[in-house]
PDB file of C-alpha atoms in Angstrom:
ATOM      1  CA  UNK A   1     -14.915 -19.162   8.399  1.00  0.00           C
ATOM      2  CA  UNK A   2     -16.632 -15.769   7.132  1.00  0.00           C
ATOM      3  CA  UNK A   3     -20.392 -16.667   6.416  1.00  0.00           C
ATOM      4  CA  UNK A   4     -21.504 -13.172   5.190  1.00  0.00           C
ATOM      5  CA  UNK A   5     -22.357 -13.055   1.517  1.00  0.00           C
ATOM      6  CA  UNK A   6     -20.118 -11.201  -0.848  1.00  0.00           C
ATOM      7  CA  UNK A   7     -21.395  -7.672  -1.839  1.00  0.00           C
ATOM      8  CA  UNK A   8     -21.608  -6.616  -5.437  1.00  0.00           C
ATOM      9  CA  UNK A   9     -21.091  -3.044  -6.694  1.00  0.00           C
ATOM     10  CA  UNK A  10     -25.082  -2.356  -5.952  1.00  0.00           C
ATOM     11  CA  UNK A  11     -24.468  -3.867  -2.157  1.00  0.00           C
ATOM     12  CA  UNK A  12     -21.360  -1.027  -1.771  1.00  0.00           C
ATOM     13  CA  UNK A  13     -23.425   1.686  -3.287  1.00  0.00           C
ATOM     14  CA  UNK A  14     -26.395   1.086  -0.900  1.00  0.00           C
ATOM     15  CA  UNK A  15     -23.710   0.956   1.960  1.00  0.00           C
ATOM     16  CA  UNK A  16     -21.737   3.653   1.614  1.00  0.00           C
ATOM     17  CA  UNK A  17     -24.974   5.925   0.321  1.00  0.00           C
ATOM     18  CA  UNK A  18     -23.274   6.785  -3.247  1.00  0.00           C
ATOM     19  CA  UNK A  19     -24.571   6.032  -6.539  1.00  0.00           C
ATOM     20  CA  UNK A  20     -23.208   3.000  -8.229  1.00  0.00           C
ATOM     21  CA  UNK A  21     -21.122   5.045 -10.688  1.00  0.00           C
ATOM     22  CA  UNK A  22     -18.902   6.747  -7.974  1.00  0.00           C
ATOM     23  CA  UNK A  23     -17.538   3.491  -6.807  1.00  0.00           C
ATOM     24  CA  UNK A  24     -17.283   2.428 -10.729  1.00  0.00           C
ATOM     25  CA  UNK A  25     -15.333   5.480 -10.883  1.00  0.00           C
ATOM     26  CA  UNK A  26     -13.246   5.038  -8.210  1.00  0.00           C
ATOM     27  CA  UNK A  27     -12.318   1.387  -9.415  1.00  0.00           C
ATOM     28  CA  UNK A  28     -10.816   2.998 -12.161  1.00  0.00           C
ATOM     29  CA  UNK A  29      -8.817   5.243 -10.291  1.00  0.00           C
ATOM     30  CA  UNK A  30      -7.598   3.248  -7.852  1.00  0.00           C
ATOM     31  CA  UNK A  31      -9.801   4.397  -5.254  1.00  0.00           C
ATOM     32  CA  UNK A  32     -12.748   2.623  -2.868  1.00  0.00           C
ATOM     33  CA  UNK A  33     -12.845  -0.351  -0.932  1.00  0.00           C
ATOM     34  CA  UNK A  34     -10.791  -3.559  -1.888  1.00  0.00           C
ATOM     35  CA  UNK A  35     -13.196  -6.047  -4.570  1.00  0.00           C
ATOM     36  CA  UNK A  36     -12.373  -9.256  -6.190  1.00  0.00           C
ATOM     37  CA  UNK A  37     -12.732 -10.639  -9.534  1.00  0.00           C
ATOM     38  CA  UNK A  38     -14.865 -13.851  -9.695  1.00  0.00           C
ATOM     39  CA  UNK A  39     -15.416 -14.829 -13.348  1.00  0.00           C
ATOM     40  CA  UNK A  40     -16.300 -11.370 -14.810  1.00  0.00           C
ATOM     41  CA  UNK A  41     -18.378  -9.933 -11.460  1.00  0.00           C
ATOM     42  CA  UNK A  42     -16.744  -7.769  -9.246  1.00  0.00           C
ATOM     43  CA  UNK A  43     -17.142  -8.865  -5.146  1.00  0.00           C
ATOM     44  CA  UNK A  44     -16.649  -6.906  -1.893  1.00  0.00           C
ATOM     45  CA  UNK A  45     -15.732  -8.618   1.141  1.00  0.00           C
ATOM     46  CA  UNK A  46     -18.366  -6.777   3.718  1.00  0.00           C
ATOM     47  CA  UNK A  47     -16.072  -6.546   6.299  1.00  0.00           C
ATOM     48  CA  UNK A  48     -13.628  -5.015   4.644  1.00  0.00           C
ATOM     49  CA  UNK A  49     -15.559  -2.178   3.211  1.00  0.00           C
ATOM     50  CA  UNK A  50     -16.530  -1.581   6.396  1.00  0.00           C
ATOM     51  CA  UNK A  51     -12.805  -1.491   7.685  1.00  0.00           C
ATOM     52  CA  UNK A  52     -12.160   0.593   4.425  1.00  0.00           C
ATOM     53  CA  UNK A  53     -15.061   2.985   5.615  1.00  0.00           C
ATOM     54  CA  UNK A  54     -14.030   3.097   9.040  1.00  0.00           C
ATOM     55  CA  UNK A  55     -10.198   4.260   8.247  1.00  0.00           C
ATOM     56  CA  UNK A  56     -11.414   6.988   6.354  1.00  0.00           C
ATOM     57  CA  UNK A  57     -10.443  10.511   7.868  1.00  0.00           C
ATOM     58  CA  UNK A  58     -13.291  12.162   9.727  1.00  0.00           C
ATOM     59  CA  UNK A  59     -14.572  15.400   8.135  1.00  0.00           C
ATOM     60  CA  UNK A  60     -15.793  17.631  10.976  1.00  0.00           C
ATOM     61  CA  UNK A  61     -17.323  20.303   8.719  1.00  0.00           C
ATOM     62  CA  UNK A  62     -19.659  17.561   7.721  1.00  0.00           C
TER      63      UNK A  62
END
């Protein structure tokens, strides 16, 4: 079993290095890493940001 806390929105925007209201945004859109409803707070699964992260495509101009 997974001991690695949950993340919540602030714990995604710190990771990724986007403010808080990009990954509200792209909730709404259908967009961003895969969260859960617990109650009325939204969780991340870390490891699975991080696989969402790491499938992105790679921008060489960047």
């Amino acid at each position: 079993m997974e001991n690695e806390q949950r993340w919540t929105i602030d714990d995604v925007a710190e990771f990724l290095n986007v403010p808080v209201d990009s990954v509200r945004e792209w909730r709404k859109k259908g967009y961003g890493p895969p969260a859960r409803k617990v109650g009325k707070h939204l969780r991340w699964n870390p490891a699975a940001v991080r696989d969402w992260f790491d499938q992105l495509p790679v921008d060489d101009a960047a």
